[in-house]
Amino acid sequence: MTGPDTGRHVMELRFATGNPPDWDPASPEIEVWADRYGNPCAYGQIVGEESWMHVPRVGSYLLGDSGRPTLVLPLASVPEWLVLDTFYRTVLPTTLQLRGSEVLHASAVLVDGGVVALCAHSETGKSTLAYALQEQGHPLYADDAVVFEFEGDRLRLRQVPFSIRLRRPSAEHFGAPSRESTRVTGEMAPSRHSQANFAAICVLERFEDAEESGSVVEVSRLEPAEAFPLVLPHAYCFTLRFPERKALMMRQYLDLLRRVPVFRVAFRPGLHNLPQITCAIVSAVQADRGATADALLPA
């Protein structure tokens, strides 16, 4: 594999009838994706030249490529909105990664026109922080998936349909819809930010002992070697069984981290702390961009 597959068909979904290939969730040939509690949420299967994703209580998806759309064989009585929502939140990002793009599991906003990705394990607060940043004038750019590709020496972002999902306390705090009523339909108008540059990555962590920490938030800039093991766990990956694709993935993440600043953002949880946390993130990103711009000026 020499580079990303940017065919438009990967973004399409078509409903089909029939039966998926037989598969055993206990088989060592099956990829298993689990949530933070260890509960399986999707299974991957390769049959010949075909790549399948089986999603419990939804259906089976035959992943598309540049020449064909993704097909879905939904389970009986599954509502169409759930099939579409699962495709855009889970199946599409994984398909793009399989076909050569890289995808960070992250929310993202625009700060001074540049994309700032917020990576975190589930329930850390990345969607809440992204929404809080939007409320302060930094437009939302992504939720769940930040897609990037390399075209020669150029780093390019690729925006996909999304809808921000807030847990009930955050939704009530902002007066916004909760995650139970938030769905991705794919009806996303062309974004005027589609050519935005990748400004920064923030790896979010909660203080291990919020009671003892004397700070609300601490932001530190990481060197690429420090950032790599913190960012990589947030990467979408269909399988590591293809040596060439695995090697490409490692090279592209190393290249990304050489180009894009990464910050570790440790904070004390609590909705009342959001103003200080968001201010610290924006200040760190703007200061770093300003320092980079100054360094490029002629002496």
mmCIF file of C-alpha atoms in Angstrom:
data_model
loop_
_atom_site.group_PDB
_atom_site.id
_atom_site.type_symbol
_atom_site.label_atom_id
_atom_site.label_comp_id
_atom_site.label_asym_id
_atom_site.label_seq_id
_atom_site.Cartn_x
_atom_site.Cartn_y
_atom_site.Cartn_z
ATOM 1 C CA MET A 1 0.000 0.000 0.000
ATOM 2 C CA THR A 2 1.549 3.273 -1.103
ATOM 3 C CA GLY A 3 -0.815 5.916 0.175
ATOM 4 C CA PRO A 4 -4.339 6.804 1.213
ATOM 5 C CA ASP A 5 -7.350 5.663 -0.745
ATOM 6 C CA THR A 6 -9.434 8.811 -1.123
ATOM 7 C CA GLY A 7 -12.174 7.341 -3.331
ATOM 8 C CA ARG A 8 -15.553 8.911 -2.740
ATOM 9 C CA HIS A 9 -17.308 5.521 -2.565
ATOM 10 C CA VAL A 10 -15.817 4.837 0.869
ATOM 11 C CA MET A 11 -18.100 7.569 2.218
ATOM 12 C CA GLU A 12 -21.263 5.928 0.838
ATOM 13 C CA LEU A 13 -23.542 3.359 2.461
ATOM 14 C CA ARG A 14 -26.064 1.118 0.736
ATOM 15 C CA PHE A 15 -28.589 -1.222 2.299
ATOM 16 C CA ALA A 16 -28.573 -4.813 1.083
ATOM 17 C CA THR A 17 -30.266 -8.120 1.819
ATOM 18 C CA GLY A 18 -28.766 -11.517 2.433
ATOM 19 C CA ASN A 19 -26.596 -13.151 5.044
ATOM 20 C CA PRO A 20 -23.092 -12.174 6.175
ATOM 21 C CA PRO A 21 -20.344 -14.815 6.214
ATOM 22 C CA ASP A 22 -20.342 -17.180 9.163
ATOM 23 C CA TRP A 23 -18.215 -15.958 12.037
ATOM 24 C CA ASP A 24 -17.378 -17.028 15.566
ATOM 25 C CA PRO A 25 -16.652 -14.224 18.074
ATOM 26 C CA ALA A 26 -14.309 -16.580 19.921
ATOM 27 C CA SER A 27 -12.206 -17.314 16.838
ATOM 28 C CA PRO A 28 -8.604 -15.960 16.907
ATOM 29 C CA GLU A 29 -9.196 -14.783 13.342
ATOM 30 C CA ILE A 30 -11.801 -12.278 14.528
ATOM 31 C CA GLU A 31 -10.790 -8.759 15.594
ATOM 32 C CA VAL A 32 -12.625 -7.608 18.712
ATOM 33 C CA TRP A 33 -13.201 -3.958 19.654
ATOM 34 C CA ALA A 34 -14.279 -3.421 23.247
ATOM 35 C CA ASP A 35 -15.415 -0.434 25.273
ATOM 36 C CA ARG A 36 -13.547 0.830 28.331
ATOM 37 C CA TYR A 37 -15.285 -1.795 30.470
ATOM 38 C CA GLY A 38 -14.182 -4.666 28.233
ATOM 39 C CA ASN A 39 -17.582 -5.222 26.627
ATOM 40 C CA PRO A 40 -17.325 -6.117 22.907
ATOM 41 C CA CYS A 41 -18.893 -3.420 20.743
ATOM 42 C CA ALA A 42 -17.822 -4.598 17.253
ATOM 43 C CA TYR A 43 -16.052 -7.462 15.515
ATOM 44 C CA GLY A 44 -13.840 -7.428 12.420
ATOM 45 C CA GLN A 45 -13.515 -10.259 9.917
ATOM 46 C CA ILE A 46 -11.505 -10.722 6.734
ATOM 47 C CA VAL A 47 -12.852 -13.208 4.184
ATOM 48 C CA GLY A 48 -10.688 -13.395 1.089
ATOM 49 C CA GLU A 49 -10.561 -9.852 -0.287
ATOM 50 C CA GLU A 50 -13.537 -8.716 1.779
ATOM 51 C CA SER A 51 -13.424 -6.887 5.118
ATOM 52 C CA TRP A 52 -16.466 -7.108 7.378
ATOM 53 C CA MET A 53 -17.497 -5.358 10.574
ATOM 54 C CA HIS A 54 -20.195 -7.017 12.665
ATOM 55 C CA VAL A 55 -21.910 -4.722 15.173
ATOM 56 C CA PRO A 56 -24.083 -6.357 17.857
ATOM 57 C CA ARG A 57 -27.763 -5.372 17.744
ATOM 58 C CA VAL A 58 -27.227 -3.455 14.482
ATOM 59 C CA GLY A 59 -25.958 -5.621 11.631
ATOM 60 C CA SER A 60 -22.981 -6.501 9.445
ATOM 61 C CA TYR A 61 -21.126 -4.062 7.200
ATOM 62 C CA LEU A 62 -19.031 -5.020 4.156
ATOM 63 C CA LEU A 63 -16.429 -2.239 4.083
ATOM 64 C CA GLY A 64 -16.163 -0.331 0.827
ATOM 65 C CA ASP A 65 -13.188 0.908 -1.159
ATOM 66 C CA SER A 66 -12.548 3.423 -3.943
ATOM 67 C CA GLY A 67 -14.601 1.329 -6.366
ATOM 68 C CA ARG A 68 -17.604 0.448 -4.241
ATOM 69 C CA PRO A 69 -19.673 1.741 -1.317
ATOM 70 C CA THR A 70 -20.011 0.044 2.057
ATOM 71 C CA LEU A 71 -22.914 -2.415 2.167
ATOM 72 C CA VAL A 72 -24.929 -3.100 5.293
ATOM 73 C CA LEU A 73 -27.000 -6.148 6.117
ATOM 74 C CA PRO A 74 -29.077 -4.826 9.032
ATOM 75 C CA LEU A 75 -30.660 -7.070 11.608
ATOM 76 C CA ALA A 76 -34.427 -7.345 11.511
ATOM 77 C CA SER A 77 -36.365 -4.424 13.021
ATOM 78 C CA VAL A 78 -33.257 -2.234 13.480
ATOM 79 C CA PRO A 79 -34.225 1.413 12.813
ATOM 80 C CA GLU A 80 -32.521 3.069 9.859
ATOM 81 C CA TRP A 81 -31.192 5.936 11.994
ATOM 82 C CA LEU A 82 -29.216 3.461 14.138
ATOM 83 C CA VAL A 83 -27.687 1.803 11.055
ATOM 84 C CA LEU A 84 -26.625 5.214 9.703
ATOM 85 C CA ASP A 85 -25.378 6.487 13.061
ATOM 86 C CA THR A 86 -23.246 3.365 13.531
ATOM 87 C CA PHE A 87 -21.838 3.727 10.032
ATOM 88 C CA TYR A 88 -20.718 7.341 10.449
ATOM 89 C CA ARG A 89 -19.478 7.008 14.039
ATOM 90 C CA THR A 90 -17.738 3.639 13.848
ATOM 91 C CA VAL A 91 -17.684 1.898 10.477
ATOM 92 C CA LEU A 92 -16.658 4.809 8.247
ATOM 93 C CA PRO A 93 -13.640 5.881 10.350
ATOM 94 C CA THR A 94 -12.440 2.278 10.480
ATOM 95 C CA THR A 95 -12.943 1.889 6.725
ATOM 96 C CA LEU A 96 -10.923 5.027 6.011
ATOM 97 C CA GLN A 97 -8.121 3.728 8.213
ATOM 98 C CA LEU A 98 -8.124 0.341 6.503
ATOM 99 C CA ARG A 99 -7.882 2.038 3.099
ATOM 100 C CA GLY A 100 -4.823 4.150 3.990
ATOM 101 C CA SER A 101 -5.946 7.226 5.935
ATOM 102 C CA GLU A 102 -5.264 7.564 9.652
ATOM 103 C CA VAL A 103 -8.035 8.363 12.104
ATOM 104 C CA LEU A 104 -7.756 9.668 15.641
ATOM 105 C CA HIS A 105 -10.575 8.930 18.062
ATOM 106 C CA ALA A 106 -11.017 12.546 19.075
ATOM 107 C CA SER A 107 -13.281 15.543 19.203
ATOM 108 C CA ALA A 108 -11.951 18.685 17.526
ATOM 109 C CA VAL A 109 -12.515 22.426 17.340
ATOM 110 C CA LEU A 110 -11.009 25.258 15.348
ATOM 111 C CA VAL A 111 -8.742 27.709 17.159
ATOM 112 C CA ASP A 112 -7.752 30.670 14.980
ATOM 113 C CA GLY A 113 -8.649 28.579 11.930
ATOM 114 C CA GLY A 114 -6.521 25.564 12.895
ATOM 115 C CA VAL A 115 -7.870 22.173 13.979
ATOM 116 C CA VAL A 116 -7.188 21.212 17.590
ATOM 117 C CA ALA A 117 -7.899 17.544 18.308
ATOM 118 C CA LEU A 118 -8.914 16.489 21.824
ATOM 119 C CA CYS A 119 -7.966 12.843 22.490
ATOM 120 C CA ALA A 120 -9.085 10.982 25.575
ATOM 121 C CA HIS A 121 -10.372 7.697 26.818
ATOM 122 C CA SER A 122 -14.150 7.381 27.015
ATOM 123 C CA GLU A 123 -15.864 9.456 29.707
ATOM 124 C CA THR A 124 -12.843 11.709 30.256
ATOM 125 C CA GLY A 125 -14.732 14.712 28.867
ATOM 126 C CA LYS A 126 -13.457 15.376 25.334
ATOM 127 C CA SER A 127 -16.930 16.046 23.895
ATOM 128 C CA THR A 128 -17.818 18.277 26.837
ATOM 129 C CA LEU A 129 -14.626 20.293 26.414
ATOM 130 C CA ALA A 130 -15.190 20.557 22.666
ATOM 131 C CA TYR A 131 -18.701 21.867 23.242
ATOM 132 C CA ALA A 132 -17.455 24.331 25.851
ATOM 133 C CA LEU A 133 -14.853 25.606 23.371
ATOM 134 C CA GLN A 134 -17.573 26.037 20.769
ATOM 135 C CA GLU A 135 -19.584 28.096 23.237
ATOM 136 C CA GLN A 136 -16.537 30.373 23.486
ATOM 137 C CA GLY A 137 -16.407 30.913 19.725
ATOM 138 C CA HIS A 138 -14.257 28.005 18.517
ATOM 139 C CA PRO A 139 -16.322 26.072 15.939
ATOM 140 C CA LEU A 140 -16.734 22.322 16.242
ATOM 141 C CA TYR A 141 -14.827 20.379 13.599
ATOM 142 C CA ALA A 142 -15.252 16.711 14.609
ATOM 143 C CA ASP A 143 -16.515 14.321 17.232
ATOM 144 C CA ASP A 144 -15.237 10.737 17.407
ATOM 145 C CA ALA A 145 -13.034 10.921 14.296
ATOM 146 C CA VAL A 146 -10.274 13.250 13.078
ATOM 147 C CA VAL A 147 -9.078 11.918 9.715
ATOM 148 C CA PHE A 148 -5.687 12.831 8.285
ATOM 149 C CA GLU A 149 -3.764 11.794 5.182
ATOM 150 C CA PHE A 150 -0.413 12.445 3.576
ATOM 151 C CA GLU A 151 -0.253 13.437 -0.071
ATOM 152 C CA GLY A 152 3.435 13.374 -0.791
ATOM 153 C CA ASP A 153 4.909 15.795 1.750
ATOM 154 C CA ARG A 154 1.557 17.480 2.455
ATOM 155 C CA LEU A 155 -0.528 16.715 5.535
ATOM 156 C CA ARG A 156 -4.229 16.957 4.757
ATOM 157 C CA LEU A 157 -7.281 16.719 7.016
ATOM 158 C CA ARG A 158 -10.486 15.114 5.823
ATOM 159 C CA GLN A 159 -13.744 16.039 7.511
ATOM 160 C CA VAL A 160 -16.488 13.434 7.907
ATOM 161 C CA PRO A 161 -20.113 13.786 9.050
ATOM 162 C CA PHE A 162 -20.517 14.008 12.810
ATOM 163 C CA SER A 163 -22.799 15.089 15.607
ATOM 164 C CA ILE A 164 -21.479 15.952 19.056
ATOM 165 C CA ARG A 165 -22.635 13.600 21.808
ATOM 166 C CA LEU A 166 -22.971 14.912 25.346
ATOM 167 C CA ARG A 167 -23.739 12.890 28.420
ATOM 168 C CA ARG A 168 -26.810 14.021 30.306
ATOM 169 C CA PRO A 169 -25.093 16.225 32.974
ATOM 170 C CA SER A 170 -23.127 18.082 30.285
ATOM 171 C CA ALA A 171 -26.190 18.404 28.049
ATOM 172 C CA GLU A 172 -28.197 19.878 30.919
ATOM 173 C CA HIS A 173 -25.335 22.243 31.781
ATOM 174 C CA PHE A 174 -25.252 23.650 28.224
ATOM 175 C CA GLY A 175 -28.967 23.307 27.500
ATOM 176 C CA ALA A 176 -28.120 21.047 24.576
ATOM 177 C CA PRO A 177 -29.432 17.665 23.330
ATOM 178 C CA SER A 178 -28.099 14.637 25.194
ATOM 179 C CA ARG A 179 -26.308 11.747 23.484
ATOM 180 C CA GLU A 180 -29.492 9.650 23.602
ATOM 181 C CA SER A 181 -31.112 11.971 21.048
ATOM 182 C CA THR A 182 -28.044 12.829 18.968
ATOM 183 C CA ARG A 183 -27.646 11.010 15.669
ATOM 184 C CA VAL A 184 -25.421 11.242 12.612
ATOM 185 C CA THR A 185 -27.394 11.094 9.366
ATOM 186 C CA GLY A 186 -24.598 11.987 6.954
ATOM 187 C CA GLU A 187 -26.317 15.199 5.881
ATOM 188 C CA MET A 188 -23.361 17.506 6.418
ATOM 189 C CA ALA A 189 -23.036 20.627 4.301
ATOM 190 C CA PRO A 190 -19.609 21.326 2.760
ATOM 191 C CA SER A 191 -17.467 22.923 5.441
ATOM 192 C CA ARG A 192 -15.701 26.214 4.858
ATOM 193 C CA HIS A 193 -13.057 24.772 7.174
ATOM 194 C CA SER A 194 -12.368 21.723 4.983
ATOM 195 C CA GLN A 195 -8.871 23.029 4.138
ATOM 196 C CA ALA A 196 -7.952 23.869 7.742
ATOM 197 C CA ASN A 197 -4.473 22.977 8.946
ATOM 198 C CA PHE A 198 -3.764 20.621 11.848
ATOM 199 C CA ALA A 199 -2.845 23.036 14.648
ATOM 200 C CA ALA A 200 -2.444 20.793 17.704
ATOM 201 C CA ILE A 201 -3.312 17.577 19.496
ATOM 202 C CA CYS A 202 -4.319 17.629 23.153
ATOM 203 C CA VAL A 203 -4.193 14.390 25.132
ATOM 204 C CA LEU A 204 -6.659 14.826 27.971
ATOM 205 C CA GLU A 205 -6.222 13.209 31.379
ATOM 206 C CA ARG A 206 -8.001 13.689 34.660
ATOM 207 C CA PHE A 207 -5.869 14.203 37.732
ATOM 208 C CA GLU A 208 -5.564 10.836 39.440
ATOM 209 C CA ASP A 209 -6.461 12.392 42.773
ATOM 210 C CA ALA A 210 -8.623 15.422 42.123
ATOM 211 C CA GLU A 211 -8.872 16.233 45.820
ATOM 212 C CA GLU A 212 -5.117 16.489 46.384
ATOM 213 C CA SER A 213 -4.209 18.334 43.207
ATOM 214 C CA GLY A 214 -3.673 22.012 43.838
ATOM 215 C CA SER A 215 -4.281 22.996 40.195
ATOM 216 C CA VAL A 216 -7.411 22.956 38.099
ATOM 217 C CA VAL A 217 -5.446 22.340 34.914
ATOM 218 C CA GLU A 218 -1.848 21.741 33.865
ATOM 219 C CA VAL A 219 -0.745 21.905 30.226
ATOM 220 C CA SER A 220 2.657 20.677 29.048
ATOM 221 C CA ARG A 221 4.153 20.478 25.546
ATOM 222 C CA LEU A 222 5.433 17.000 24.674
ATOM 223 C CA GLU A 223 8.341 15.977 22.500
ATOM 224 C CA PRO A 224 7.393 13.587 19.643
ATOM 225 C CA ALA A 225 8.964 10.606 21.432
ATOM 226 C CA GLU A 226 6.893 11.370 24.555
ATOM 227 C CA ALA A 227 3.724 11.972 22.564
ATOM 228 C CA PHE A 228 3.833 8.793 20.459
ATOM 229 C CA PRO A 229 2.809 6.284 23.189
ATOM 230 C CA LEU A 230 0.111 8.680 24.431
ATOM 231 C CA VAL A 231 -1.450 9.425 21.036
ATOM 232 C CA LEU A 232 -1.257 5.985 19.429
ATOM 233 C CA PRO A 233 -3.809 4.305 21.765
ATOM 234 C CA HIS A 234 -6.398 6.738 20.360
ATOM 235 C CA ALA A 235 -5.861 5.572 16.764
ATOM 236 C CA TYR A 236 -8.555 3.704 14.876
ATOM 237 C CA CYS A 237 -7.181 0.452 13.467
ATOM 238 C CA PHE A 238 -9.043 -2.333 11.698
ATOM 239 C CA THR A 239 -6.230 -4.861 12.113
ATOM 240 C CA LEU A 240 -2.491 -5.107 12.733
ATOM 241 C CA ARG A 241 -2.200 -8.316 10.741
ATOM 242 C CA PHE A 242 -1.034 -6.652 7.525
ATOM 243 C CA PRO A 243 2.681 -5.816 7.979
ATOM 244 C CA GLU A 244 2.733 -3.180 5.214
ATOM 245 C CA ARG A 245 -0.345 -1.377 6.537
ATOM 246 C CA LYS A 246 0.986 -1.527 10.107
ATOM 247 C CA ALA A 247 4.336 -0.095 9.002
ATOM 248 C CA LEU A 248 2.571 2.674 7.070
ATOM 249 C CA MET A 249 0.475 3.512 10.124
ATOM 250 C CA MET A 250 3.547 3.818 12.344
ATOM 251 C CA ARG A 251 5.362 6.018 9.778
ATOM 252 C CA GLN A 252 2.370 8.313 9.352
ATOM 253 C CA TYR A 253 1.883 8.815 13.092
ATOM 254 C CA LEU A 254 5.582 9.496 13.579
ATOM 255 C CA ASP A 255 5.456 12.007 10.741
ATOM 256 C CA LEU A 256 2.314 13.597 12.201
ATOM 257 C CA LEU A 257 3.946 14.068 15.608
ATOM 258 C CA ARG A 258 7.016 15.653 14.056
ATOM 259 C CA ARG A 259 4.779 18.263 12.413
ATOM 260 C CA VAL A 260 1.957 18.873 14.885
ATOM 261 C CA PRO A 261 2.500 20.004 18.500
ATOM 262 C CA VAL A 262 1.098 17.719 21.172
ATOM 263 C CA PHE A 263 0.037 18.868 24.631
ATOM 264 C CA ARG A 264 -0.738 16.819 27.693
ATOM 265 C CA VAL A 265 -3.717 18.442 29.424
ATOM 266 C CA ALA A 266 -4.302 17.182 32.965
ATOM 267 C CA PHE A 267 -7.326 18.675 34.694
ATOM 268 C CA ARG A 268 -9.589 18.449 37.682
ATOM 269 C CA PRO A 269 -13.046 17.220 36.625
ATOM 270 C CA GLY A 270 -16.106 19.352 37.205
ATOM 271 C CA LEU A 271 -18.318 21.420 34.931
ATOM 272 C CA HIS A 272 -17.510 24.517 36.987
ATOM 273 C CA ASN A 273 -13.854 24.108 35.963
ATOM 274 C CA LEU A 274 -14.553 24.246 32.237
ATOM 275 C CA PRO A 275 -13.702 27.958 31.773
ATOM 276 C CA GLN A 276 -10.220 27.525 33.248
ATOM 277 C CA ILE A 277 -9.536 24.312 31.321
ATOM 278 C CA THR A 278 -10.649 25.672 27.955
ATOM 279 C CA CYS A 279 -8.754 28.924 28.522
ATOM 280 C CA ALA A 280 -5.581 26.963 29.268
ATOM 281 C CA ILE A 281 -5.958 24.885 26.081
ATOM 282 C CA VAL A 282 -6.526 27.901 23.843
ATOM 283 C CA SER A 283 -3.692 29.869 25.453
ATOM 284 C CA ALA A 284 -1.235 26.986 24.996
ATOM 285 C CA VAL A 285 -2.172 26.478 21.347
ATOM 286 C CA GLN A 286 -2.041 30.184 20.525
ATOM 287 C CA ALA A 287 1.273 30.673 22.325
ATOM 288 C CA ASP A 288 2.835 27.745 20.487
ATOM 289 C CA ARG A 289 1.594 28.959 17.115
ATOM 290 C CA GLY A 290 2.881 32.422 17.881
ATOM 291 C CA ALA A 291 6.295 31.081 18.848
ATOM 292 C CA THR A 292 6.438 29.003 15.660
ATOM 293 C CA ALA A 293 5.531 32.020 13.536
ATOM 294 C CA ASP A 294 8.215 34.134 15.238
ATOM 295 C CA ALA A 295 10.806 31.448 14.609
ATOM 296 C CA LEU A 296 10.041 31.550 10.886
ATOM 297 C CA LEU A 297 10.630 35.308 10.618
ATOM 298 C CA PRO A 298 13.931 36.382 9.063
ATOM 299 C CA ALA A 299 16.579 37.439 11.552
#
